[in-house]
GROMACS .gro file of C-alpha atoms in nm:
model
  450
    1MET     CA    1  -1.616   2.325  -1.341
    2SER     CA    2  -1.843   2.319  -0.993
    3THR     CA    3  -1.845   2.647  -0.775
    4ILE     CA    4  -1.695   2.392  -0.476
    5GLU     CA    5  -1.457   2.240  -0.719
    6GLU     CA    6  -1.329   2.564  -0.772
    7ILE     CA    7  -1.308   2.657  -0.384
    8ILE     CA    8  -1.136   2.330  -0.314
    9LYS     CA    9  -0.875   2.403  -0.597
   10GLU     CA   10  -0.829   2.722  -0.427
   11GLN     CA   11  -0.755   2.550  -0.104
   12TYR     CA   12  -0.525   2.297  -0.247
   13THR     CA   13  -0.298   2.501  -0.416
   14SER     CA   14  -0.288   2.771  -0.137
   15TYR     CA   15  -0.261   2.454   0.128
   16THR     CA   16  -0.118   2.178  -0.057
   17TYR     CA   17  -0.148   1.846   0.196
   18PRO     CA   18  -0.017   1.662   0.316
   19ARG     CA   19   0.276   1.937   0.317
   20TYR     CA   20   0.599   1.787   0.147
   21ASN     CA   21   0.842   1.619   0.342
   22PRO     CA   22   1.214   1.575   0.122
   23ASP     CA   23   1.290   1.345   0.328
   24ILE     CA   24   1.042   1.082   0.211
   25ASP     CA   25   1.181   1.093  -0.111
   26LYS     CA   26   1.594   1.055   0.024
   27ASN     CA   27   1.563   0.675   0.002
   28LYS     CA   28   1.425   0.736  -0.395
   29LYS     CA   29   1.403   0.328  -0.482
   30GLN     CA   30   1.482   0.167  -0.154
   31ASN     CA   31   1.204   0.081   0.031
   32PHE     CA   32   0.947   0.346  -0.074
   33ALA     CA   33   0.639   0.234  -0.034
   34TYR     CA   34   0.309   0.489   0.001
   35ASN     CA   35   0.016   0.243   0.052
   36ASP     CA   36  -0.069  -0.108   0.174
   37THR     CA   37  -0.087  -0.269  -0.217
   38SER     CA   38   0.109  -0.492  -0.378
   39LEU     CA   39   0.105  -0.686  -0.718
   40ASN     CA   40   0.031  -0.982  -0.508
   41GLN     CA   41  -0.269  -0.854  -0.343
   42ILE     CA   42  -0.383  -0.717  -0.662
   43ASN     CA   43  -0.376  -1.090  -0.808
   44TYR     CA   44  -0.503  -1.203  -0.530
   45TYR     CA   45  -0.802  -1.062  -0.482
   46ILE     CA   46  -0.868  -0.907  -0.853
   47TYR     CA   47  -0.729  -1.194  -1.027
   48GLY     CA   48  -0.823  -1.480  -0.820
   49GLY     CA   49  -0.403  -1.574  -0.799
   50LYS     CA   50  -0.363  -1.635  -1.233
   51LYS     CA   51  -0.188  -1.283  -1.318
   52LYS     CA   52   0.091  -1.377  -1.466
   53SER     CA   53   0.238  -1.065  -1.563
   54PHE     CA   54   0.110  -0.629  -1.556
   55ASP     CA   55   0.258  -0.614  -1.903
   56ASN     CA   56  -0.004  -0.362  -2.049
   57PHE     CA   57  -0.125  -0.247  -1.725
   58SER     CA   58  -0.295   0.109  -1.685
   59ILE     CA   59  -0.386   0.309  -1.411
   60LEU     CA   60  -0.552   0.608  -1.384
   61PHE     CA   61  -0.463   0.837  -1.042
   62ALA     CA   62  -0.796   1.070  -0.983
   63GLY     CA   63  -0.648   1.296  -0.754
   64CYS     CA   64  -0.269   1.218  -0.741
   65GLY     CA   65  -0.201   1.499  -0.539
   66MET     CA   66   0.188   1.515  -0.489
   67GLY     CA   67   0.205   1.181  -0.660
   68SER     CA   68   0.382   0.980  -0.353
   69GLU     CA   69   0.096   0.691  -0.517
   70ILE     CA   70   0.211   0.670  -0.836
   71ILE     CA   71   0.531   0.662  -0.710
   72ASP     CA   72   0.474   0.380  -0.529
   73MET     CA   73   0.290   0.192  -0.809
   74ALA     CA   74   0.541   0.327  -1.083
   75LEU     CA   75   0.831   0.143  -0.871
   76LYS     CA   76   0.615  -0.171  -0.865
   77LEU     CA   77   0.590  -0.181  -1.250
   78GLU     CA   78   0.882  -0.035  -1.380
   79LYS     CA   79   0.994  -0.405  -1.481
   80TYR     CA   80   0.713  -0.459  -1.682
   81LYS     CA   81   0.582  -0.350  -2.076
   82ASN     CA   82   0.411  -0.096  -2.220
   83ILE     CA   83   0.257   0.066  -1.863
   84LYS     CA   84   0.067   0.346  -1.873
   85LEU     CA   85   0.000   0.561  -1.595
   86LEU     CA   86  -0.240   0.900  -1.564
   87GLY     CA   87  -0.226   1.113  -1.251
   88ILE     CA   88  -0.479   1.387  -1.275
   89ASP     CA   89  -0.579   1.656  -1.002
   90LEU     CA   90  -0.700   2.026  -0.991
   91SER     CA   91  -0.409   2.191  -0.791
   92THR     CA   92  -0.162   2.345  -1.006
   93THR     CA   93   0.044   2.352  -0.707
   94GLN     CA   94   0.072   1.952  -0.645
   95LEU     CA   95   0.160   1.838  -0.993
   96LYS     CA   96   0.385   2.046  -1.063
   97MET     CA   97   0.583   1.893  -0.722
   98CYS     CA   98   0.437   1.600  -0.818
   99LYS     CA   99   0.637   1.624  -1.187
  100LYS     CA  100   0.958   1.738  -0.943
  101ARG     CA  101   0.870   1.418  -0.736
  102LEU     CA  102   0.846   1.169  -1.046
  103GLU     CA  103   1.171   1.304  -1.168
  104ILE     CA  104   1.412   1.194  -0.840
  105HIS     CA  105   1.265   0.878  -0.841
  106THR     CA  106   1.299   0.866  -1.237
  107VAL     CA  107   0.957   0.761  -1.295
  108ASP     CA  108   0.874   1.054  -1.525
  109ASP     CA  109   0.877   0.912  -1.825
  110MET     CA  110   0.623   0.639  -1.731
  111VAL     CA  111   0.340   0.892  -1.605
  112GLU     CA  112   0.109   1.114  -1.757
  113LEU     CA  113  -0.016   1.412  -1.597
  114LYS     CA  114  -0.295   1.587  -1.649
  115GLU     CA  115  -0.466   1.922  -1.453
  116MET     CA  116  -0.868   1.859  -1.460
  117SER     CA  117  -1.147   1.720  -1.254
  118LEU     CA  118  -1.227   1.409  -1.248
  119LEU     CA  119  -1.610   1.450  -1.370
  120ASP     CA  120  -1.451   1.559  -1.693
  121LEU     CA  121  -1.286   1.204  -1.780
  122LYS     CA  122  -1.474   1.052  -2.089
  123PRO     CA  123  -1.357   0.680  -2.196
  124GLU     CA  124  -1.365   0.893  -2.552
  125ILE     CA  125  -1.119   1.094  -2.457
  126HIS     CA  126  -0.877   0.977  -2.199
  127GLY     CA  127  -0.944   0.588  -2.273
  128THR     CA  128  -1.032   0.252  -1.975
  129PHE     CA  129  -0.805   0.113  -1.717
  130ASP     CA  130  -0.730  -0.171  -1.507
  131MET     CA  131  -0.686  -0.015  -1.221
  132ILE     CA  132  -0.825   0.305  -1.075
  133ILE     CA  133  -0.691   0.487  -0.728
  134SER     CA  134  -0.827   0.748  -0.611
  135SER     CA  135  -0.758   0.812  -0.230
  136GLY     CA  136  -0.909   1.072  -0.015
  137VAL     CA  137  -1.071   1.215  -0.288
  138LEU     CA  138  -1.419   1.118  -0.390
  139HIS     CA  139  -1.559   1.276   0.006
  140HIS     CA  140  -1.503   1.592  -0.126
  141LEU     CA  141  -1.693   1.588  -0.414
  142GLU     CA  142  -2.053   1.804  -0.400
  143ASP     CA  143  -2.198   1.509  -0.532
  144PRO     CA  144  -1.949   1.199  -0.458
  145GLN     CA  145  -2.196   0.961  -0.671
  146LYS     CA  146  -2.169   1.156  -0.991
  147GLY     CA  147  -1.813   1.084  -0.958
  148LEU     CA  148  -1.803   0.793  -0.812
  149ASP     CA  149  -2.047   0.729  -1.178
  150THR     CA  150  -1.785   0.905  -1.382
  151LEU     CA  151  -1.442   0.696  -1.237
  152SER     CA  152  -1.668   0.417  -1.364
  153SER     CA  153  -1.738   0.461  -1.712
  154VAL     CA  154  -1.350   0.493  -1.741
  155LEU     CA  155  -1.301   0.192  -1.632
  156LYS     CA  156  -1.245  -0.167  -1.813
  157GLU     CA  157  -1.495  -0.414  -1.756
  158ASP     CA  158  -1.285  -0.657  -1.586
  159GLY     CA  159  -1.073  -0.393  -1.418
  160PHE     CA  160  -1.098  -0.242  -1.060
  161MET     CA  161  -1.112   0.055  -0.814
  162SER     CA  162  -0.843   0.103  -0.532
  163LEU     CA  163  -1.036   0.371  -0.320
  164MET     CA  164  -1.026   0.540   0.037
  165VAL     CA  165  -1.302   0.741   0.191
  166TYR     CA  166  -1.353   0.867   0.549
  167GLY     CA  167  -1.517   0.649   0.809
  168LYS     CA  168  -1.841   0.811   0.976
  169TYR     CA  169  -1.811   0.684   1.330
  170GLY     CA  170  -1.408   0.708   1.382
  171ARG     CA  171  -1.444   1.066   1.279
  172ILE     CA  172  -1.651   1.165   1.490
  173ALA     CA  173  -1.495   1.423   1.703
  174VAL     CA  174  -1.316   1.547   1.392
  175TYR     CA  175  -1.669   1.665   1.269
  176GLN     CA  176  -1.724   1.785   1.616
  177MET     CA  177  -1.412   2.005   1.606
  178GLN     CA  178  -1.541   2.147   1.217
  179GLU     CA  179  -1.880   2.271   1.430
  180LEU     CA  180  -1.711   2.460   1.669
  181LEU     CA  181  -1.480   2.574   1.404
  182LYS     CA  182  -1.807   2.652   1.153
  183ARG     CA  183  -1.925   2.834   1.427
  184ALA     CA  184  -1.605   3.058   1.598
  185ASN     CA  185  -1.469   3.174   1.250
  186ILE     CA  186  -1.804   3.313   1.152
  187GLY     CA  187  -1.724   3.675   0.973
  188ILE     CA  188  -1.402   3.567   0.945
  189ASP     CA  189  -1.265   3.491   0.553
  190ASN     CA  190  -0.933   3.444   0.502
  191TRP     CA  191  -0.703   3.110   0.556
  192PRO     CA  192  -0.453   3.194   0.805
  193ASP     CA  193  -0.693   3.408   1.074
  194LYS     CA  194  -0.908   3.056   1.036
  195ILE     CA  195  -0.581   2.859   1.167
  196GLN     CA  196  -0.481   3.091   1.408
  197ASN     CA  197  -0.822   3.063   1.559
  198PHE     CA  198  -0.822   2.687   1.592
  199LYS     CA  199  -0.477   2.721   1.717
  200ASN     CA  200  -0.598   2.932   1.980
  201ILE     CA  201  -0.909   2.722   2.054
  202TYR     CA  202  -0.650   2.425   2.056
  203LYS     CA  203  -0.447   2.500   2.349
  204GLN     CA  204  -0.789   2.577   2.591
  205LEU     CA  205  -0.938   2.231   2.525
  206PRO     CA  206  -1.050   2.063   2.846
  207ASP     CA  207  -0.911   1.689   2.912
  208ASN     CA  208  -1.316   1.530   2.834
  209ASN     CA  209  -1.337   1.720   2.530
  210LEU     CA  210  -1.345   1.400   2.230
  211PHE     CA  211  -1.086   1.626   2.006
  212THR     CA  212  -0.853   1.603   2.331
  213TYR     CA  213  -0.859   1.203   2.346
  214TYR     CA  214  -0.813   1.156   1.967
  215ASP     CA  215  -0.552   1.415   1.988
  216GLU     CA  216  -0.398   1.227   2.280
  217ASN     CA  217  -0.434   0.873   2.113
  218MET     CA  218  -0.332   0.947   1.823
  219ILE     CA  219  -0.654   0.874   1.596
  220VAL     CA  220  -0.574   1.149   1.446
  221GLN     CA  221  -0.250   1.358   1.356
  222ASP     CA  222  -0.278   1.570   1.044
  223HIS     CA  223  -0.335   1.900   1.275
  224ASN     CA  224  -0.031   1.816   1.422
  225ASN     CA  225   0.205   1.831   1.066
  226GLY     CA  226   0.120   2.169   0.970
  227ASP     CA  227  -0.113   2.426   0.829
  228GLU     CA  228  -0.179   2.246   0.575
  229GLY     CA  229  -0.300   1.929   0.829
  230ILE     CA  230  -0.531   2.193   1.007
  231VAL     CA  231  -0.726   2.283   0.670
  232ASP     CA  232  -0.705   1.934   0.573
  233LEU     CA  233  -0.861   1.828   0.855
  234LEU     CA  234  -1.049   2.055   1.037
  235LEU     CA  235  -1.170   2.340   0.776
  236HIS     CA  236  -1.223   2.189   0.423
  237ASN     CA  237  -1.504   2.313   0.277
  238GLN     CA  238  -1.675   2.007   0.156
  239ASP     CA  239  -1.621   1.674   0.357
  240ARG     CA  240  -1.838   1.372   0.402
  241SER     CA  241  -1.825   1.031   0.583
  242PHE     CA  242  -1.944   0.691   0.479
  243SER     CA  243  -2.047   0.466   0.772
  244ILE     CA  244  -2.021   0.053   0.638
  245PRO     CA  245  -2.410   0.052   0.525
  246GLU     CA  246  -2.383   0.406   0.326
  247LEU     CA  247  -2.053   0.258   0.203
  248TYR     CA  248  -2.276  -0.008   0.044
  249GLU     CA  249  -2.571   0.145  -0.086
  250TRP     CA  250  -2.327   0.430  -0.266
  251VAL     CA  251  -2.091   0.163  -0.386
  252ASN     CA  252  -2.401  -0.044  -0.545
  253ASN     CA  253  -2.586   0.263  -0.656
  254SER     CA  254  -2.292   0.248  -0.907
  255ASN     CA  255  -2.329  -0.094  -0.978
  256LEU     CA  256  -2.030  -0.167  -0.854
  257GLN     CA  257  -1.921  -0.442  -0.563
  258ILE     CA  258  -1.693  -0.420  -0.280
  259ILE     CA  259  -1.450  -0.670  -0.336
  260GLU     CA  260  -1.225  -0.694  -0.016
  261HIS     CA  261  -1.242  -0.402   0.277
  262SER     CA  262  -1.061  -0.309   0.431
  263ILE     CA  263  -0.719  -0.321   0.244
  264ASP     CA  264  -0.520  -0.049   0.508
  265ASN     CA  265  -0.374  -0.305   0.747
  266ARG     CA  266  -0.460  -0.032   1.014
  267TYR     CA  267  -0.792  -0.134   1.007
  268LYS     CA  268  -0.808  -0.481   0.793
  269TYR     CA  269  -0.814  -0.716   1.113
  270LYS     CA  270  -1.025  -0.471   1.347
  271TYR     CA  271  -1.323  -0.538   1.028
  272ASN     CA  272  -1.227  -0.868   1.008
  273ILE     CA  273  -1.149  -1.062   1.384
  274HIS     CA  274  -1.445  -1.232   1.524
  275ASN     CA  275  -1.530  -1.083   1.871
  276LEU     CA  276  -1.919  -1.080   1.909
  277LYS     CA  277  -2.145  -1.313   1.688
  278TYR     CA  278  -2.218  -1.215   1.378
  279PRO     CA  279  -2.502  -1.275   1.065
  280GLU     CA  280  -2.431  -1.441   0.780
  281LYS     CA  281  -2.319  -1.137   0.513
  282ILE     CA  282  -2.040  -1.014   0.580
  283GLU     CA  283  -2.095  -0.631   0.528
  284GLU     CA  284  -2.305  -0.654   0.827
  285LYS     CA  285  -2.005  -0.773   0.990
  286TYR     CA  286  -1.808  -0.496   0.932
  287ALA     CA  287  -2.089  -0.244   0.998
  288ILE     CA  288  -2.071  -0.422   1.381
  289ASN     CA  289  -1.696  -0.411   1.441
  290GLU     CA  290  -1.664  -0.062   1.269
  291LEU     CA  291  -1.917   0.008   1.563
  292PHE     CA  292  -1.782  -0.230   1.801
  293PHE     CA  293  -1.393  -0.038   1.824
  294GLY     CA  294  -1.458   0.300   1.714
  295ASP     CA  295  -1.230   0.446   1.560
  296ILE     CA  296  -1.186   0.364   1.239
  297ILE     CA  297  -1.178   0.687   1.066
  298LYS     CA  298  -1.112   0.513   0.686
  299GLN     CA  299  -1.270   0.293   0.482
  300ALA     CA  300  -1.034   0.156   0.215
  301PHE     CA  301  -1.157  -0.101  -0.032
  302TYR     CA  302  -1.107  -0.258  -0.365
  303THR     CA  303  -1.454  -0.221  -0.599
  304SER     CA  304  -1.516  -0.412  -0.943
  305LYS     CA  305  -1.810  -0.456  -1.167
  306ILE     CA  306  -1.695  -0.831  -1.170
  307LYS     CA  307  -1.593  -1.069  -0.891
  308VAL     CA  308  -1.329  -1.353  -0.957
  309PRO     CA  309  -1.310  -1.564  -0.632
  310PRO     CA  310  -1.014  -1.554  -0.477
  311PRO     CA  311  -0.784  -1.870  -0.436
  312SER     CA  312  -0.870  -2.136  -0.167
  313CYS     CA  313  -0.686  -2.341   0.054
  314ASP     CA  314  -0.828  -2.600  -0.046
  315ASP     CA  315  -0.626  -2.606  -0.396
  316LEU     CA  316  -0.332  -2.755  -0.258
  317ASN     CA  317  -0.187  -2.613  -0.618
  318CYS     CA  318  -0.183  -2.305  -0.472
  319ILE     CA  319   0.105  -2.140  -0.363
  320PRO     CA  320   0.162  -1.955  -0.020
  321ILE     CA  321   0.356  -1.599  -0.076
  322TRP     CA  322   0.449  -1.390   0.155
  323ASN     CA  323   0.352  -1.039   0.170
  324HIS     CA  324   0.458  -0.697   0.364
  325ILE     CA  325   0.675  -0.894   0.599
  326HIS     CA  326   1.077  -1.029   0.547
  327LYS     CA  327   1.250  -1.329   0.614
  328ASP     CA  328   1.335  -1.200   0.963
  329GLN     CA  329   1.016  -1.095   1.031
  330ILE     CA  330   0.928  -1.481   0.992
  331GLN     CA  331   1.241  -1.593   1.231
  332ASP     CA  332   1.125  -1.379   1.477
  333ILE     CA  333   0.789  -1.585   1.484
  334ILE     CA  334   0.897  -1.875   1.487
  335GLU     CA  335   1.120  -1.810   1.734
  336ASN     CA  336   0.898  -1.670   2.018
  337LEU     CA  337   0.628  -1.974   1.932
  338PRO     CA  338   0.489  -2.116   2.262
  339TYR     CA  339   0.700  -2.454   2.180
  340ASN     CA  340   1.018  -2.292   2.167
  341LYS     CA  341   0.957  -2.090   2.461
  342GLU     CA  342   1.123  -2.262   2.738
  343ASN     CA  343   0.897  -2.074   3.033
  344TYR     CA  344   0.568  -2.205   2.904
  345LYS     CA  345   0.427  -2.510   3.092
  346ASN     CA  346   0.257  -2.748   2.836
  347ASN     CA  347  -0.125  -2.639   2.943
  348ASP     CA  348  -0.016  -2.284   2.783
  349LEU     CA  349   0.043  -2.444   2.471
  350ASN     CA  350  -0.324  -2.473   2.474
  351LYS     CA  351  -0.415  -2.122   2.416
  352TYR     CA  352  -0.381  -1.825   2.252
  353TYR     CA  353  -0.053  -1.736   2.076
  354LYS     CA  354  -0.035  -1.357   2.052
  355LEU     CA  355   0.292  -1.188   1.906
  356ASN     CA  356   0.278  -0.819   1.840
  357ILE     CA  357   0.509  -0.766   1.529
  358THR     CA  358   0.608  -0.507   1.314
  359ILE     CA  359   0.553  -0.505   0.903
  360ASN     CA  360   0.764  -0.259   0.652
  361PRO     CA  361   0.893  -0.026   0.905
  362PHE     CA  362   0.888   0.244   0.650
  363ILE     CA  363   0.563   0.293   0.605
  364ASN     CA  364   0.499   0.290   0.935
  365GLN     CA  365   0.771   0.544   1.046
  366MET     CA  366   0.616   0.735   0.759
  367TYR     CA  367   0.240   0.710   0.813
  368PHE     CA  368   0.103   0.495   1.031
  369THR     CA  369   0.054   0.607   1.414
  370ASN     CA  370   0.071   0.235   1.586
  371ASN     CA  371   0.341   0.038   1.378
  372LYS     CA  372   0.248  -0.332   1.630
  373PHE     CA  373   0.000  -0.578   1.497
  374ASN     CA  374  -0.130  -0.866   1.713
  375LEU     CA  375  -0.077  -1.178   1.529
  376GLU     CA  376  -0.341  -1.462   1.669
  377ILE     CA  377  -0.307  -1.849   1.647
  378ASN     CA  378  -0.640  -1.955   1.839
  379ILE     CA  379  -0.543  -2.349   1.921
  380GLU     CA  380  -0.869  -2.417   2.052
  381ASP     CA  381  -1.033  -2.370   1.700
  382LEU     CA  382  -0.804  -2.648   1.565
  383ASN     CA  383  -0.955  -2.818   1.843
  384ASP     CA  384  -1.294  -2.768   1.763
  385ASN     CA  385  -1.201  -2.885   1.383
  386GLY     CA  386  -1.114  -3.203   1.529
  387ILE     CA  387  -0.772  -3.177   1.592
  388GLN     CA  388  -0.706  -3.384   1.859
  389LEU     CA  389  -0.314  -3.382   1.888
  390ASP     CA  390  -0.076  -3.290   2.162
  391PRO     CA  391  -0.014  -2.903   2.157
  392ASN     CA  392   0.329  -2.958   2.095
  393ASP     CA  393   0.287  -3.147   1.774
  394ILE     CA  394   0.112  -2.883   1.660
  395TRP     CA  395   0.296  -2.641   1.697
  396LYS     CA  396   0.568  -2.815   1.524
  397CYS     CA  397   0.375  -2.828   1.263
  398ILE     CA  398   0.313  -2.478   1.233
  399GLU     CA  399   0.704  -2.397   1.291
  400LEU     CA  400   0.747  -2.690   0.982
  401ILE     CA  401   0.479  -2.461   0.782
  402LEU     CA  402   0.680  -2.131   0.833
  403GLN     CA  403   1.004  -2.273   0.719
  404ASN     CA  404   0.872  -2.437   0.440
  405ILE     CA  405   0.690  -2.133   0.282
  406ASP     CA  406   0.913  -2.003  -0.010
  407ASN     CA  407   0.686  -1.826  -0.240
  408LYS     CA  408   0.791  -2.135  -0.435
  409LYS     CA  409   0.595  -2.482  -0.279
  410SER     CA  410   0.260  -2.550  -0.346
  411ILE     CA  411   0.032  -2.627  -0.048
  412GLY     CA  412   0.068  -2.991  -0.177
  413GLU     CA  413   0.449  -3.005  -0.184
  414ILE     CA  414   0.478  -2.850   0.234
  415LEU     CA  415   0.185  -3.094   0.349
  416SER     CA  416   0.408  -3.401   0.201
  417ILE     CA  417   0.710  -3.249   0.366
  418LEU     CA  418   0.528  -3.217   0.711
  419ASP     CA  419   0.319  -3.575   0.638
  420LYS     CA  420   0.726  -3.743   0.652
  421SER     CA  421   0.873  -3.590   0.892
  422LYS     CA  422   0.525  -3.579   1.138
  423ASN     CA  423   0.268  -3.907   1.205
  424ILE     CA  424  -0.008  -3.669   1.121
  425GLN     CA  425  -0.299  -3.724   0.857
  426GLN     CA  426  -0.272  -3.473   0.544
  427LYS     CA  427  -0.666  -3.385   0.589
  428GLN     CA  428  -0.540  -3.252   1.019
  429LEU     CA  429  -0.239  -3.040   0.830
  430LEU     CA  430  -0.471  -2.916   0.597
  431ILE     CA  431  -0.695  -2.779   0.867
  432ILE     CA  432  -0.371  -2.679   1.083
  433PHE     CA  433  -0.209  -2.463   0.765
  434LYS     CA  434  -0.600  -2.335   0.759
  435THR     CA  435  -0.580  -2.173   1.061
  436LEU     CA  436  -0.217  -2.057   1.025
  437TYR     CA  437  -0.328  -1.860   0.670
  438LYS     CA  438  -0.628  -1.747   0.864
  439SER     CA  439  -0.450  -1.530   1.130
  440PHE     CA  440  -0.174  -1.390   0.874
  441LEU     CA  441  -0.442  -1.310   0.585
  442LEU     CA  442  -0.612  -1.052   0.867
  443TYR     CA  443  -0.323  -0.882   0.764
  444ASP     CA  444  -0.207  -0.997   0.386
  445PHE     CA  445   0.099  -1.114   0.564
  446LEU     CA  446   0.008  -1.454   0.327
  447LEU     CA  447  -0.139  -1.463  -0.012
  448LEU     CA  448  -0.235  -1.748  -0.215
  449THR     CA  449  -0.101  -1.743  -0.637
  450TYR     CA  450  -0.079  -1.980  -0.911
   0.00000   0.00000   0.00000
């Protein structure tokens, strides 16, 4: 174990992060979910919508902490056979808490835990995995490239990783505060005094300090979650971040490729939304949007050795399925469509439709700073694609599409139903469906499978 790892091990043993909140385990199997990853997403982005079963699936949790991600995936996979879940971490304290929580959720028999460094992983000893989850770990290594190479060595050829590292530009205020504390804490060598020093400085921060702005706008909140959050956010001994260009270079240097970015619903639409004129390369679009918004603090993405194209709306055999969204929320969208709103004038129907909706309330309550998401449908885009229809007809088609997506019907079957009810060509209906699908895909609300 390197010197840096020994220091980090001591840090997370003394100040486990995040601070454990027993409330998160009260619901047990009801609505427990730690992150945005779903089996639907994995099937869509990694397996081209063609994975019928997750039997014999194996996952490595590199830096499992107190086990929230393990519990999340174990509950999602417990109906499948021969599941292998391995969690590793440096912190004895965190592993003990992880074991206790696994028992609370009765998934402890599915999981093996090891106290070890991820740099010590070897395929001949630990095997290889279908999926590797490492969230908030690799950016704390002395050599993140070596860490990624090591994880790649225990990844199956057709496997993938779900990774999260810090975003460079969204954390500018964090790094300014870290530098301030390094200077202010010269000569102080114990955690309690360093923490108290931050608290004293924090009370005196002027309104024009960038960290004050971050705090007021809830861009970062870890320092408000106890001493553990202060240590992890502002007093960490090893902390680096990645811009989009740096991220792609880092991943490519390990002979991997980014499959989807970002898989975090808080930032996904910001990376993918069209605000400016973009170059053809998608990573250039991401780099521009990262700078445009400026508040993206995490890079969350899927990476793998090989890339399988996701299913396409052009294949009418594909089945659209709802993801991270409930029936009552879909009904709320339908009821608020311009077509159904009495106070809309006819000319308003030609414009953007925007609706604030809340997804997966449990996740948002526990981890999100802003649980409102803007769903946008642009009728003008349809006109640009040759759809010259009365706006009322378009909105009626959208309503019928939403009503008929039941996770069973194929795109072709849905369009056939609409073809019978409205005198619109199937080619036009498909363009309407694609526009609707594109809007929902910004948040992974609607995916495709076979």
